[in-house]
Short mmCIF file of C-alpha atoms in Angstrom, two decimals:
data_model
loop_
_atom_site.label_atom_id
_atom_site.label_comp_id
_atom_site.label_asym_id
_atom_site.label_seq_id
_atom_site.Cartn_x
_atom_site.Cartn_y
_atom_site.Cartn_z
CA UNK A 1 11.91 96.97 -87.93
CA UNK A 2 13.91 94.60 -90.73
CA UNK A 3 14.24 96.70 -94.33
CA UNK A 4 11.20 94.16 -95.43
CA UNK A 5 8.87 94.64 -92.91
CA UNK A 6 9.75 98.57 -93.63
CA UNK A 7 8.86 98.60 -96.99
CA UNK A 8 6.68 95.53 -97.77
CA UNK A 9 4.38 95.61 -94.09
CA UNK A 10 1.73 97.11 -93.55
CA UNK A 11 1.65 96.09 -90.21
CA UNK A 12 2.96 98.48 -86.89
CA UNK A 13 3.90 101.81 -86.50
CA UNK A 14 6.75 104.16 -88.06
CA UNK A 15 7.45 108.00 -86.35
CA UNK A 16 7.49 111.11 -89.01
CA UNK A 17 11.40 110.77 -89.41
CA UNK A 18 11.46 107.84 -90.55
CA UNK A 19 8.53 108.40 -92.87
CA UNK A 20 10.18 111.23 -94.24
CA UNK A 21 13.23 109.95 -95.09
CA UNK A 22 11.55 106.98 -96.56
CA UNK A 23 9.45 109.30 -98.58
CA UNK A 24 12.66 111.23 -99.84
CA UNK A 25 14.12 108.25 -100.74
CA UNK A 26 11.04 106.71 -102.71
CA UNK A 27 10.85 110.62 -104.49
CA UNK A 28 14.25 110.20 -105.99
CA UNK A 29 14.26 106.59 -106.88
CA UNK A 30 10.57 107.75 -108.77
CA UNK A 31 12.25 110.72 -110.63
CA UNK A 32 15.62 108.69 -111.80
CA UNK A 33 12.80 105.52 -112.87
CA UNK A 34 10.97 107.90 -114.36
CA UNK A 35 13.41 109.90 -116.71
CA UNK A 36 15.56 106.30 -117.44
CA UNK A 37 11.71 105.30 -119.19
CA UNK A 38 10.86 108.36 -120.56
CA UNK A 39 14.65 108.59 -122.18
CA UNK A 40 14.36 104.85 -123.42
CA UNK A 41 10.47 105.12 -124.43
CA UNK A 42 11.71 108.30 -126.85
CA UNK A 43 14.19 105.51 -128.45
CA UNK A 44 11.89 102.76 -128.28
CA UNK A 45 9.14 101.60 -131.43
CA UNK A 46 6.92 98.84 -131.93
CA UNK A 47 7.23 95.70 -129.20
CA UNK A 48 9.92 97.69 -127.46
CA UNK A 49 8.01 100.02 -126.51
CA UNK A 50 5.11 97.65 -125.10
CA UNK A 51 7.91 96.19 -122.52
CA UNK A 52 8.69 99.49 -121.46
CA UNK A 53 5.16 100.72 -121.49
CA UNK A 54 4.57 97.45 -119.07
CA UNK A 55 7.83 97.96 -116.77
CA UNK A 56 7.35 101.59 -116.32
CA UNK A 57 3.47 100.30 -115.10
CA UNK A 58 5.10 97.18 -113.27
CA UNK A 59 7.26 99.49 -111.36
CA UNK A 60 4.99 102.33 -110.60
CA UNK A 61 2.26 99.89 -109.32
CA UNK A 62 5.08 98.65 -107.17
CA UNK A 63 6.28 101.98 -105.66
CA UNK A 64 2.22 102.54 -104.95
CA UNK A 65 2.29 99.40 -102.91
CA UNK A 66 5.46 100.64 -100.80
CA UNK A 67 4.07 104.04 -100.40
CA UNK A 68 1.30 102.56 -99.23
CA UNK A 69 2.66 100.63 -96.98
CA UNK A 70 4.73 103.22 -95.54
CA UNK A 71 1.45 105.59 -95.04
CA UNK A 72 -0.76 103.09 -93.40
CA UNK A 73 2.30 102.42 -90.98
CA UNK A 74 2.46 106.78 -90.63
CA UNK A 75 -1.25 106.35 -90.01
CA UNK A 76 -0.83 103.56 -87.11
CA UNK A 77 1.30 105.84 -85.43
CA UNK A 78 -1.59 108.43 -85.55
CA UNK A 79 -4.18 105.74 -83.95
CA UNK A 80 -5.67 105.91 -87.64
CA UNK A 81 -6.68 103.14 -89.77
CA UNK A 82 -4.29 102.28 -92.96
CA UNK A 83 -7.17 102.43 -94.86
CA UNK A 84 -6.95 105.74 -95.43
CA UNK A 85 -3.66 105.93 -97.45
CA UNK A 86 -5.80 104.34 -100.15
CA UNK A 87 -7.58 107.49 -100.84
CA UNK A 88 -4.45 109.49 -100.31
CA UNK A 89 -2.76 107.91 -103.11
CA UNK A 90 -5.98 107.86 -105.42
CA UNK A 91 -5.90 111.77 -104.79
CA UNK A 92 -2.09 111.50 -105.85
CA UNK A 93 -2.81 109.37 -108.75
CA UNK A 94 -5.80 111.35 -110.34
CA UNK A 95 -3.98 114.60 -109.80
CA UNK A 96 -1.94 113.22 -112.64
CA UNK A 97 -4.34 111.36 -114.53
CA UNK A 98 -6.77 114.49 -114.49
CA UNK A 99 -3.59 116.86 -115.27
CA UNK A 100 -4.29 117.38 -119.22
CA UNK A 101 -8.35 117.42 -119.36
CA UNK A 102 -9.24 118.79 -115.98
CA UNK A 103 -6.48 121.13 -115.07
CA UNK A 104 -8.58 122.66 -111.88
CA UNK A 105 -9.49 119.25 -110.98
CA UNK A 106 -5.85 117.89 -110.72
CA UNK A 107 -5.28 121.05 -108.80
CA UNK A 108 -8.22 120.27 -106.00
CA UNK A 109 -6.48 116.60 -106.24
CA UNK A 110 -2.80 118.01 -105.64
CA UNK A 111 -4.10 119.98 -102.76
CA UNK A 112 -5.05 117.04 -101.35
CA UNK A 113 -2.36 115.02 -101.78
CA UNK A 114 -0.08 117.70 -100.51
CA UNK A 115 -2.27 118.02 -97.38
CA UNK A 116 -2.54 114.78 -96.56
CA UNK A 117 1.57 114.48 -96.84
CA UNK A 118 2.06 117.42 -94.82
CA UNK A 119 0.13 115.89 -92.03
CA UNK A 120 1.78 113.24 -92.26
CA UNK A 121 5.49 114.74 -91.98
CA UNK A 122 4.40 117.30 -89.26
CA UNK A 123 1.75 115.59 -86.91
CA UNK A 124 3.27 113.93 -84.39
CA UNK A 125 2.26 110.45 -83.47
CA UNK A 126 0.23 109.20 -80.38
CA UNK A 127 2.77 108.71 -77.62
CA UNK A 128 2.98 104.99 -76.01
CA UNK A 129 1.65 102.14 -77.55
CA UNK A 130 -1.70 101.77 -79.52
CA UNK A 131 -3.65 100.05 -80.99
CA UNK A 132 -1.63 99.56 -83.44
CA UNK A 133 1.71 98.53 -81.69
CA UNK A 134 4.22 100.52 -79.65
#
């Protein structure tokens, strides 16, 4: 599988390895994006802080789409639909967005989110093709 069709598909099948080390990978490049914006945004007034503001959304919406992508392939290996990664990273997105007014809430959400991901890293996948690919 090319390093587009990885990252940018949503189309085949990817074992828990590989989805791990992809996850890793898309953890750290998260934390470094996320401390270079907060670091600048702390700097930042007026118009310069609108760019940021919209890069630091730019960029998160596109990690979202590559995590995504990377599920739905972790869920074709589990003869599930990709479908479902959308509700896995709504969990992972409200568990944040729910963190300062509805502490228990983001709590249930984490849960979730950490379920779902630990499924996902320890269940293997269906052995021989699919229908989802080989």
């Amino acid at each position: 599988m090319s390093f587009t069709a990885l990252f940018f598909g949503f189309d085949g099948r990817i074992g828990r390895l590989t989805y791990l080390g992809t996850s890793f990978l898309m953890t750290l490049v998260a934390v470094a994006a996320n401390a270079a914006f907060l670091g600048l945004m702390a700097r930042s007034k007026g118009a310069g802080a609108l760019v940021l503001w919209t890069g630091f959304a730019a960029f998160f919406a596109a990690h979202g789409c590559v995590a995504g992508a990377l599920m739905a392939k972790r869920l074709h290996d589990l003869d599930m639909s990709g479908a479902h990664a959308a509700w896995i990273l709504a969990a992972a997105v409200m568990t944040g967005a729910s963190a300062a007014l509805a502490p228990a809430l983001a709590v249930i959400f984490g849960l979730v989110t950490l379920v779902a991901g630990a499924v996902l890293i320890v269940v293997p996948g269906t052995r021989g093709p699919n229908r989802f690919g080989s």
